[in-house]
Coordinates of C-alpha atoms in Angstrom, one line a residue:
Chain A
M1 CA -27.5 -17.7 20.5
A2 CA -30.4 -15.9 22.1
T3 CA -29.6 -17.1 25.6
R4 CA -26.0 -16.0 25.2
A5 CA -27.1 -12.5 24.2
T6 CA -29.4 -12.4 27.3
D7 CA -26.6 -13.7 29.5
S8 CA -24.4 -10.9 28.4
R9 CA -27.1 -8.4 28.9
N10 CA -27.4 -9.7 32.5
N11 CA -23.9 -8.2 33.1
V12 CA -21.9 -11.4 32.6
P13 CA -20.0 -10.5 29.4
A14 CA -16.9 -12.4 30.7
V15 CA -18.8 -15.7 30.5
A16 CA -20.1 -14.8 27.0
A17 CA -16.7 -14.0 25.8
G18 CA -15.2 -17.1 27.2
D19 CA -18.0 -19.1 25.6
R20 CA -17.4 -17.4 22.2
R21 CA -13.7 -18.1 22.4
R22 CA -14.2 -21.7 23.0
W23 CA -16.6 -21.9 20.2
F24 CA -14.1 -20.3 17.8
R25 CA -11.4 -22.7 19.0
G26 CA -13.4 -25.7 17.9
Q27 CA -14.2 -24.1 14.5
A28 CA -10.9 -22.4 14.0
F29 CA -9.3 -25.4 12.4
W30 CA -11.8 -25.4 9.6
L31 CA -10.9 -21.8 8.7
V32 CA -7.2 -22.9 8.3
A33 CA -8.1 -26.1 6.5
P34 CA -8.4 -24.6 2.9
A35 CA -4.9 -23.1 3.2
L36 CA -3.5 -26.3 4.6
L37 CA -5.1 -28.3 1.8
L38 CA -3.5 -26.0 -0.8
L39 CA -0.2 -26.3 1.0
V40 CA -0.3 -30.1 0.9
V41 CA -1.3 -30.3 -2.7
C42 CA 0.9 -27.5 -4.1
L43 CA 3.9 -27.7 -1.8
G44 CA 3.9 -31.1 0.0
L45 CA 3.2 -33.2 -3.0
P46 CA 5.7 -31.6 -5.3
L47 CA 8.5 -31.7 -2.7
A48 CA 7.6 -35.4 -1.9
I49 CA 7.8 -36.3 -5.7
V50 CA 11.2 -34.5 -6.0
T51 CA 12.4 -36.5 -3.0
L52 CA 11.0 -39.7 -4.2
R53 CA 12.5 -39.4 -7.7
S54 CA 15.9 -38.6 -6.3
F55 CA 15.9 -42.1 -4.9
S56 CA 13.9 -44.0 -7.6
E57 CA 15.3 -42.8 -10.9
P58 CA 16.7 -44.5 -12.8
Q59 CA 16.7 -47.2 -10.2
W60 CA 16.0 -47.3 -6.4
G61 CA 19.0 -46.5 -4.3
W62 CA 21.4 -43.7 -3.2
Q63 CA 23.1 -43.5 -6.6
N64 CA 22.1 -40.0 -7.4
Y65 CA 23.4 -38.8 -4.1
A66 CA 26.6 -40.8 -4.5
W67 CA 27.0 -39.2 -7.9
F68 CA 26.4 -35.7 -6.5
F69 CA 28.8 -36.0 -3.7
G70 CA 31.3 -38.0 -5.8
T71 CA 31.6 -35.4 -8.7
P72 CA 34.1 -32.6 -8.0
V73 CA 32.3 -30.1 -10.3
N74 CA 29.1 -30.5 -8.2
L75 CA 31.0 -30.0 -4.9
T76 CA 32.6 -26.9 -6.4
V77 CA 29.2 -25.5 -7.3
L78 CA 27.7 -26.4 -3.9
Q79 CA 30.7 -24.6 -2.2
R80 CA 30.3 -21.7 -4.6
T81 CA 26.6 -21.4 -3.8
F82 CA 27.3 -21.1 -0.1
A83 CA 30.3 -18.7 -0.8
I84 CA 28.2 -16.4 -3.0
S85 CA 25.3 -16.4 -0.5
A86 CA 27.8 -15.5 2.3
W87 CA 29.2 -12.7 0.2
V88 CA 25.8 -11.4 -0.6
T89 CA 24.8 -11.5 3.1
L90 CA 28.0 -9.6 4.0
V91 CA 27.5 -7.0 1.4
C92 CA 23.9 -6.5 2.5
L93 CA 24.8 -6.2 6.1
I94 CA 27.6 -3.6 5.4
A95 CA 25.3 -1.6 3.2
G96 CA 22.1 -2.2 5.2
Y97 CA 23.2 -1.6 8.8
P98 CA 24.2 2.1 8.5
Y99 CA 21.2 2.7 6.1
A100 CA 18.7 1.3 8.7
Y101 CA 20.4 3.3 11.5
V102 CA 20.0 6.5 9.5
M103 CA 16.4 5.6 8.9
T104 CA 15.8 5.6 12.7
A105 CA 17.8 8.9 13.2
V106 CA 16.2 11.2 10.5
G107 CA 13.0 13.2 10.5
P108 CA 9.7 11.7 9.3
K109 CA 9.8 13.2 5.8
M110 CA 13.3 12.0 5.1
R111 CA 12.4 8.6 6.6
L112 CA 9.5 8.3 4.2
V113 CA 12.0 8.9 1.3
L114 CA 14.4 6.3 2.6
I115 CA 11.6 3.8 3.1
L116 CA 10.4 4.4 -0.5
C117 CA 14.0 3.8 -1.8
V118 CA 13.8 0.4 -0.1
L119 CA 10.2 -0.4 -1.1
V120 CA 10.0 0.6 -4.7
P121 CA 12.8 -1.7 -5.9
F122 CA 11.3 -4.4 -3.5
W123 CA 8.2 -4.5 -5.6
V124 CA 9.5 -3.7 -9.1
S125 CA 9.8 -6.9 -11.1
G126 CA 13.0 -8.8 -10.3
V127 CA 13.4 -9.8 -14.0
V128 CA 13.4 -6.1 -15.1
R129 CA 15.9 -5.2 -12.4
T130 CA 18.2 -8.0 -13.4
L131 CA 17.9 -6.7 -17.0
A132 CA 19.0 -3.3 -15.9
W133 CA 22.0 -4.9 -14.2
V134 CA 22.9 -6.7 -17.4
I135 CA 23.0 -3.3 -19.2
L136 CA 24.8 -1.5 -16.3
L137 CA 27.4 -4.1 -15.8
Q138 CA 28.3 -4.9 -19.4
D139 CA 31.8 -4.1 -20.7
S140 CA 30.6 -0.9 -22.5
G141 CA 28.1 -0.1 -19.6
V142 CA 27.9 2.9 -17.4
I143 CA 29.8 1.5 -14.5
N144 CA 32.7 0.6 -16.7
S145 CA 32.6 4.0 -18.4
V146 CA 32.9 5.6 -14.9
I147 CA 35.8 3.3 -13.9
R148 CA 37.6 4.1 -17.1
A149 CA 37.0 7.9 -16.7
V150 CA 38.6 7.7 -13.3
G151 CA 41.6 6.1 -14.9
F152 CA 41.4 2.4 -14.3
G153 CA 41.3 -0.2 -16.9
P154 CA 37.9 -1.8 -17.9
V155 CA 36.8 -4.2 -15.2
K156 CA 35.1 -7.5 -16.2
L157 CA 31.8 -7.4 -14.3
I158 CA 29.2 -9.2 -16.3
R159 CA 29.4 -13.1 -16.3
T160 CA 31.6 -12.9 -13.2
Q161 CA 31.0 -13.7 -9.6
T162 CA 31.4 -10.1 -8.7
G163 CA 28.6 -9.1 -11.0
V164 CA 26.3 -11.9 -9.6
V165 CA 27.0 -10.6 -6.0
I166 CA 26.3 -7.0 -6.9
G167 CA 23.0 -7.9 -8.6
M168 CA 21.8 -10.3 -6.0
A169 CA 22.7 -8.0 -3.0
Q170 CA 20.7 -5.3 -4.6
V171 CA 17.7 -7.6 -5.0
L172 CA 18.0 -8.9 -1.5
L173 CA 19.0 -5.7 0.4
P174 CA 15.4 -4.8 1.4
F175 CA 15.2 -8.1 3.2
M176 CA 18.1 -7.0 5.3
I177 CA 17.1 -3.4 5.9
L178 CA 13.5 -4.0 6.9
P179 CA 14.2 -6.4 9.9
L180 CA 17.2 -4.2 10.9
Y181 CA 15.0 -1.2 11.0
S182 CA 12.2 -2.8 12.9
V183 CA 14.7 -3.8 15.7
M184 CA 16.6 -0.5 15.6
K185 CA 13.6 1.7 16.0
T186 CA 12.9 0.1 19.3
I187 CA 16.4 0.8 20.7
D188 CA 16.3 3.7 23.1
L189 CA 19.0 6.2 22.0
R190 CA 19.2 7.6 25.5
L191 CA 21.1 4.4 26.5
M192 CA 23.9 5.7 24.2
Q193 CA 23.8 9.1 25.9
A194 CA 24.0 7.4 29.2
A195 CA 27.0 5.4 28.1
R196 CA 28.6 8.7 26.9
S197 CA 27.9 10.4 30.1
L198 CA 29.6 7.6 32.0
G199 CA 32.7 8.3 30.0
A200 CA 32.5 5.9 27.0
S201 CA 33.9 7.0 23.7
P202 CA 31.4 7.0 20.8
A203 CA 33.0 3.9 19.4
R204 CA 32.8 2.1 22.6
A205 CA 29.2 3.2 23.4
F206 CA 28.3 1.8 20.0
A207 CA 30.2 -1.5 20.3
Q208 CA 29.0 -2.2 23.8
V209 CA 25.5 -0.7 23.9
Y210 CA 24.0 -0.2 20.5
M211 CA 25.3 -3.1 18.6
P212 CA 24.4 -5.8 21.0
L213 CA 20.8 -4.5 21.2
S214 CA 20.6 -4.5 17.3
L215 CA 21.8 -8.1 17.0
P216 CA 18.4 -9.7 16.8
G217 CA 17.8 -7.6 13.7
V218 CA 21.2 -8.6 12.3
Y219 CA 20.4 -12.3 12.8
A220 CA 17.0 -12.0 11.3
G221 CA 18.1 -10.1 8.3
A222 CA 21.2 -12.2 7.7
I223 CA 19.4 -15.5 7.9
I224 CA 16.6 -14.4 5.5
V225 CA 19.1 -13.0 3.0
F226 CA 21.4 -16.0 3.2
I227 CA 18.5 -18.5 2.7
L228 CA 16.9 -16.6 -0.2
A229 CA 20.3 -16.2 -1.8
L230 CA 20.9 -20.0 -1.6
G231 CA 17.9 -20.6 -3.8
F232 CA 18.5 -17.7 -6.3
Y233 CA 18.0 -18.6 -9.9
I234 CA 17.2 -15.7 -12.2
T235 CA 19.9 -13.3 -11.3
P236 CA 22.9 -15.8 -11.4
A237 CA 21.4 -17.2 -14.6
L238 CA 21.4 -13.8 -16.4
L239 CA 24.4 -12.1 -14.7
G240 CA 26.7 -15.1 -14.2
G241 CA 28.9 -17.0 -16.4
P242 CA 30.0 -20.7 -16.5
R243 CA 32.4 -19.9 -13.6
S244 CA 29.7 -18.5 -11.3
T245 CA 27.0 -21.2 -11.8
M246 CA 24.9 -21.7 -8.7
L247 CA 23.1 -24.9 -7.6
S248 CA 19.7 -23.7 -8.9
T249 CA 21.0 -23.4 -12.4
L250 CA 22.5 -26.9 -12.2
I251 CA 19.1 -28.3 -11.0
Q252 CA 17.2 -26.6 -13.8
N253 CA 19.8 -27.9 -16.3
Q254 CA 19.5 -31.5 -15.1
V255 CA 15.8 -31.5 -15.2
L256 CA 14.8 -29.4 -18.2
S257 CA 17.8 -30.0 -20.5
L258 CA 19.0 -33.5 -19.6
L259 CA 15.6 -34.8 -18.4
N260 CA 17.5 -36.4 -15.5
W261 CA 14.9 -36.2 -12.7
G262 CA 16.9 -38.3 -10.4
R263 CA 20.0 -36.2 -10.3
G264 CA 18.1 -33.0 -10.4
G265 CA 15.9 -34.2 -7.6
A266 CA 18.9 -35.2 -5.5
M267 CA 20.4 -31.7 -5.8
G268 CA 17.1 -30.2 -4.9
V269 CA 16.9 -32.3 -1.8
V270 CA 20.4 -31.2 -0.8
L271 CA 19.4 -27.6 -1.3
L272 CA 16.2 -28.0 0.6
I273 CA 17.9 -29.8 3.5
A274 CA 20.6 -27.0 3.7
T275 CA 17.8 -24.4 3.8
F276 CA 15.8 -26.1 6.6
V277 CA 18.9 -26.9 8.7
L278 CA 19.9 -23.2 8.5
L279 CA 16.4 -22.1 9.4
A280 CA 16.3 -24.5 12.4
L281 CA 19.8 -23.2 13.6
A282 CA 18.7 -19.6 13.2
A283 CA 15.1 -19.8 14.7
P284 CA 16.2 -19.3 18.3
L285 CA 18.4 -16.4 17.3
S286 CA 15.9 -14.5 15.1
R287 CA 12.8 -15.2 17.2
Q288 CA 13.4 -12.1 19.4
P289 CA 12.8 -9.3 16.8
H290 CA 9.4 -10.7 15.9
K291 CA 8.3 -10.4 19.5
K292 CA 9.8 -7.0 19.8
G293 CA 8.3 -5.8 16.5
S294 CA 4.8 -7.0 17.3
R295 CA 4.9 -5.4 20.8
R296 CA 4.8 -1.9 19.2
Chain B
M1 CA 34.5 15.8 15.4
K2 CA 30.9 14.7 15.1
Q3 CA 30.1 16.6 11.8
P4 CA 32.5 14.7 9.4
G5 CA 31.1 11.4 10.7
R6 CA 27.6 12.4 10.0
I7 CA 28.4 13.7 6.5
L8 CA 30.2 10.4 5.7
L9 CA 27.3 8.4 7.0
G10 CA 24.9 10.5 4.9
L11 CA 27.0 10.0 1.8
F12 CA 27.1 6.3 2.4
C13 CA 23.3 6.1 2.7
L14 CA 23.0 8.2 -0.5
L15 CA 25.2 5.7 -2.3
V16 CA 23.1 2.8 -1.0
A17 CA 19.9 4.6 -2.0
V18 CA 21.3 5.1 -5.5
W19 CA 22.3 1.5 -5.7
L20 CA 18.8 0.4 -4.6
V21 CA 16.9 2.7 -7.0
A22 CA 19.2 3.1 -10.1
P23 CA 18.5 -0.3 -11.7
T24 CA 14.7 0.4 -11.6
I25 CA 15.0 3.8 -13.1
V26 CA 17.7 3.1 -15.7
V27 CA 15.2 1.2 -17.9
V28 CA 13.1 4.4 -18.4
P29 CA 15.5 6.3 -20.7
M30 CA 16.4 3.0 -22.4
S31 CA 12.8 2.4 -23.4
F32 CA 12.8 5.6 -25.6
N33 CA 15.9 4.5 -27.6
D34 CA 15.5 4.9 -31.3
K35 CA 17.9 2.1 -32.2
K36 CA 17.2 -1.6 -31.8
S37 CA 19.7 -2.1 -29.0
L38 CA 19.5 -2.1 -25.3
A39 CA 22.0 0.6 -24.5
F40 CA 22.5 3.2 -21.8
P41 CA 22.6 6.1 -22.4
P42 CA 20.2 5.8 -25.4
S43 CA 21.0 7.6 -28.6
G44 CA 17.7 9.1 -29.8
F45 CA 14.0 9.3 -28.9
S46 CA 11.2 7.2 -30.1
W47 CA 8.0 5.6 -28.9
Q48 CA 8.3 2.6 -31.0
W49 CA 8.9 0.1 -28.2
Y50 CA 5.8 1.1 -26.4
Q51 CA 4.0 0.8 -29.7
N52 CA 5.5 -2.6 -30.2
F53 CA 4.4 -3.8 -26.7
F54 CA 0.8 -3.0 -27.3
T55 CA 0.6 -4.2 -30.9
N56 CA 2.8 -7.3 -30.9
P57 CA 0.6 -10.2 -30.1
E58 CA 3.3 -12.0 -28.3
W59 CA 3.7 -9.2 -25.8
S60 CA 0.0 -8.4 -25.4
A61 CA -0.9 -12.0 -25.0
S62 CA 1.6 -12.4 -22.2
L63 CA 0.3 -9.2 -20.5
I64 CA -3.2 -10.5 -20.6
G65 CA -2.2 -13.9 -19.4
S66 CA -0.4 -12.4 -16.5
L67 CA -3.3 -10.1 -15.6
K68 CA -5.8 -13.0 -15.7
V69 CA -3.6 -15.3 -13.5
A70 CA -2.8 -12.5 -11.1
V71 CA -6.5 -11.4 -10.7
V72 CA -7.8 -14.8 -10.0
T73 CA -4.8 -15.7 -7.8
A74 CA -5.3 -12.5 -5.7
V75 CA -9.0 -13.3 -5.2
F76 CA -8.4 -17.0 -4.1
A77 CA -5.3 -16.1 -2.1
T78 CA -7.1 -13.4 -0.2
V79 CA -10.1 -15.5 0.6
I80 CA -8.1 -18.5 1.7
G81 CA -5.4 -16.4 3.5
T82 CA -7.9 -14.3 5.4
L83 CA -9.8 -17.4 6.6
A84 CA -6.6 -18.9 7.7
A85 CA -5.5 -15.7 9.5
F86 CA -8.8 -15.7 11.4
G87 CA -8.4 -19.4 12.3
L88 CA -4.8 -18.9 13.6
D89 CA -6.0 -15.9 15.6
R90 CA -8.6 -17.9 17.4
M91 CA -6.5 -21.0 18.1
K92 CA -4.4 -22.0 21.1
S93 CA -1.1 -20.2 20.7
R94 CA 1.0 -23.3 20.5
V95 CA -1.0 -24.9 17.7
S96 CA -1.3 -21.7 15.9
G97 CA 2.4 -21.1 16.1
V98 CA 3.2 -24.4 14.5
L99 CA 0.5 -24.0 11.8
R100 CA 1.6 -20.4 11.1
A101 CA 5.3 -21.5 10.6
L102 CA 4.0 -24.3 8.3
L103 CA 1.9 -21.9 6.2
I104 CA 4.8 -19.5 5.7
T105 CA 7.2 -22.2 4.4
P106 CA 6.4 -21.4 0.7
M107 CA 8.4 -18.2 1.2
V108 CA 11.6 -20.0 2.1
V109 CA 11.5 -23.1 -0.1
P110 CA 14.1 -22.6 -2.9
G111 CA 12.2 -21.6 -6.0
V112 CA 13.8 -24.0 -8.3
V113 CA 13.1 -27.0 -6.1
L114 CA 9.5 -26.1 -5.9
A115 CA 9.3 -25.4 -9.6
V116 CA 10.8 -28.8 -10.4
G117 CA 8.3 -30.5 -8.1
I118 CA 5.3 -28.6 -9.4
Y119 CA 6.4 -29.4 -13.0
A120 CA 6.5 -33.1 -12.2
V121 CA 3.0 -33.0 -10.6
Y122 CA 1.7 -31.0 -13.5
L123 CA 3.1 -33.3 -16.2
D124 CA 1.2 -36.2 -14.6
T125 CA -2.0 -34.3 -14.3
R126 CA -1.8 -32.4 -17.6
L127 CA -1.8 -28.9 -15.8
V128 CA 1.3 -27.6 -17.6
G129 CA 0.5 -24.3 -19.3
T130 CA -3.1 -24.2 -18.0
M131 CA -4.8 -21.4 -16.2
T132 CA -5.7 -23.8 -13.3
G133 CA -2.1 -24.8 -13.0
F134 CA -0.8 -21.2 -12.8
V135 CA -3.5 -20.1 -10.4
L136 CA -2.9 -23.1 -8.0
A137 CA 0.8 -22.6 -7.8
H138 CA 0.6 -18.8 -7.5
T139 CA -2.2 -18.9 -4.9
M140 CA 0.0 -21.2 -2.8
L141 CA 2.9 -18.8 -3.1
A142 CA 0.7 -15.8 -2.3
V143 CA -1.3 -17.1 0.7
P144 CA 1.6 -16.5 3.2
F145 CA 1.7 -12.8 2.3
V146 CA -2.1 -12.5 2.8
I147 CA -1.8 -14.3 6.2
I148 CA 1.0 -11.9 7.3
A149 CA -0.9 -8.8 6.2
V150 CA -4.3 -9.8 7.7
S151 CA -2.6 -11.2 10.9
A152 CA -0.9 -7.9 11.4
S153 CA -4.2 -6.0 11.4
L154 CA -5.9 -8.7 13.6
E155 CA -3.2 -8.2 16.1
V156 CA -4.1 -4.5 16.6
F157 CA -7.8 -5.2 16.4
D158 CA -9.4 -4.9 19.8
K159 CA -11.5 -8.1 20.3
R160 CA -13.6 -6.5 23.0
L161 CA -15.3 -4.7 20.2
E162 CA -16.7 -8.0 19.0
T163 CA -17.8 -8.8 22.6
A164 CA -19.4 -5.4 22.8
A165 CA -21.3 -6.0 19.7
A166 CA -22.4 -9.4 20.9
S167 CA -23.5 -7.9 24.3
L168 CA -25.6 -5.5 22.3
G169 CA -27.5 -8.5 20.7
A170 CA -25.6 -8.8 17.4
T171 CA -25.2 -12.4 16.1
R172 CA -21.7 -13.6 15.4
L173 CA -22.1 -13.0 11.7
T174 CA -23.5 -9.5 12.1
A175 CA -20.7 -8.6 14.5
F176 CA -18.2 -9.9 12.0
R177 CA -19.8 -8.0 9.1
T178 CA -20.4 -4.7 10.7
V179 CA -17.6 -4.5 13.2
T180 CA -14.6 -6.7 12.5
L181 CA -14.6 -6.6 8.7
P182 CA -14.5 -2.8 8.3
L183 CA -11.8 -2.5 10.9
I184 CA -9.4 -5.0 9.3
A185 CA -10.4 -4.1 5.7
P186 CA -7.0 -2.2 5.2
G187 CA -5.1 -5.4 6.1
I188 CA -7.2 -7.5 3.8
L189 CA -6.8 -5.0 1.0
S190 CA -3.0 -4.9 1.4
G191 CA -3.0 -8.7 1.4
L192 CA -4.9 -8.6 -1.9
L193 CA -2.3 -6.2 -3.4
F194 CA 0.6 -8.3 -2.1
A195 CA -1.0 -11.4 -3.6
F196 CA -1.5 -9.7 -6.9
V197 CA 2.0 -8.5 -7.1
T198 CA 3.4 -11.9 -6.0
S199 CA 1.6 -13.6 -8.8
F200 CA 2.3 -10.9 -11.4
D201 CA 6.1 -11.0 -10.6
E202 CA 6.6 -14.7 -10.1
I203 CA 8.9 -16.2 -12.6
I204 CA 10.7 -19.4 -11.5
V205 CA 7.6 -21.6 -11.3
A206 CA 6.1 -19.9 -14.3
L207 CA 9.2 -20.7 -16.4
F208 CA 8.8 -24.3 -15.7
I209 CA 5.0 -24.6 -16.2
T210 CA 4.7 -22.2 -19.2
S211 CA 3.4 -23.3 -22.6
P212 CA 3.0 -21.6 -26.0
Y213 CA -0.7 -21.1 -25.1
L214 CA -0.3 -19.5 -21.7
K215 CA 2.8 -17.4 -20.9
T216 CA 3.1 -14.8 -18.2
L217 CA 4.8 -11.4 -18.7
P218 CA 7.9 -12.2 -16.6
V219 CA 8.5 -15.3 -18.7
Q220 CA 8.2 -13.3 -21.9
I221 CA 10.6 -10.8 -20.5
F222 CA 13.1 -13.5 -19.5
S223 CA 13.0 -15.2 -22.9
S224 CA 13.3 -11.8 -24.6
I225 CA 16.4 -11.0 -22.6
T226 CA 18.0 -14.4 -23.2
R227 CA 16.9 -14.6 -26.9
D228 CA 17.1 -11.2 -28.7
A229 CA 17.6 -8.3 -26.2
D230 CA 14.5 -6.6 -27.7
P231 CA 14.3 -3.0 -26.3
T232 CA 10.5 -3.6 -25.8
V233 CA 11.6 -5.1 -22.4
A234 CA 12.7 -1.6 -21.3
A235 CA 9.3 -0.2 -22.3
V236 CA 7.6 -3.1 -20.3
G237 CA 10.0 -2.4 -17.4
T238 CA 9.0 1.3 -17.4
L239 CA 5.3 0.5 -17.5
L240 CA 5.7 -1.9 -14.6
F241 CA 7.7 0.6 -12.7
I242 CA 5.0 3.2 -13.0
V243 CA 2.2 0.8 -12.2
T244 CA 3.9 -0.7 -9.1
S245 CA 4.8 2.8 -7.9
L246 CA 1.1 3.7 -8.1
V247 CA 0.1 0.5 -6.3
I248 CA 2.7 1.1 -3.5
G249 CA 1.4 4.7 -3.2
V250 CA -2.1 3.4 -2.7
G251 CA -0.8 0.8 -0.3
L252 CA 1.0 3.4 1.8
L253 CA -2.0 5.6 1.9
I254 CA -4.1 2.7 3.2
G255 CA -1.3 1.9 5.7
S256 CA -1.1 5.4 7.0
R257 CA -4.8 5.6 7.4
Q258 CA -4.6 2.3 9.3
G259 CA -1.9 3.8 11.5
K260 CA -3.9 6.8 12.3
R261 CA -6.8 4.8 13.6

């Protein structure tokens, strides 16, 4: 220690810094070790047990998977889980893209207001927000009153797929807007002006210049929203009906109500694999925005 | 030609903003309803649901349970996550990339699958409904948020400052304590807040590992919604809205100070 300090005083700080860095590299693993241990015990072990039970209960074999893929109801639910997630992603994209764009275009005060509108619901308890949706969407709720006032008949929203999509998209919208915004704020708007000055119409300048540059944000936001939507449980459980059951509800039902760990486990493994396959497919697409974001 | 487009865009954003914020605010008027129903708009004014929240042992016990779990979780997660962020920062980039991706996985694993697994482990180890059980699971879920927050501030931290401190004769520990720590403190603090909120808001795992002896607030809210639609949930929602807004306000202040540096 003392020699190193003297070294650096003798105008060789580069050597000292290199030395320090090497020291840290050796020790760095031990700094990460507690987090890894926690991960193995609280994530690795539980997931391993779920996987194991999907093959071992009631007997060893593939019977739980055969049952899952052989029962039409399960396949319907699996299909619906993907369909609802896709709808939620689409709704988030349609609502989030212009919103994120406006965030980059307005002045700093207005931007703060827009950011707060995204962040406050982001951190307000998801259960409470879902409760609010239950009240807002019910047959005698505000939304239906408005629809009736405009002159249309009452629309069934609660316990329907539409209601589930409205509620889930609201909960997940911040996950779409934040990545979009972080990419869009790096886009140089002078490129649009350049395109215009070269004779492009606004629509063409947007489609050929702005949109391609914003795609990494679209990929990142869409994949996060889709993956989180796949695993959603609370919102579909409270807003959905029997015709909008998602895979999570089915898993919970198998394990807690029917005590069927094998079948619940098999469904869990299917959901888990679907999630990781999607992540692996999307990783190369959404890697760009992270780099861009961190460059700033 | 340009003006109508801008107005349309502005209106669309207003609509999205209302959609985002409305469900968080709508519980406020409902919490003052004088009838025992969850209705909007409410019919009269009363404080009774706030009174009920603080006097009904079921509600106050779940609030205290949640606070205890969240405080302990926040402390553990911040220590473990900060250490990990430092470790990752000092590693070879390829190794740290893999480890970082691994440590972030709790954020993408479907909640129910994780909850089922944790429930299975806890049944075998008698951790269901215990403080240790809640803290272990919530710490694991909160660590990624701390790592992200602390890593972000380590990224902008100029490592030459540490070298400078060393060249002036400071030991590694002194340099860390007097140079590094104060500079990344905002990142650690926001990690602490993130961890607290993560635990305080977590429901899926909590639903599975809860017991009559230890219940967290979100679990109590969920069972109240599904059981009796007690308007006390609106009062709880309002209180949570106010508290989280304050926390976010503090967080933004810290963030803006960090940005100015």
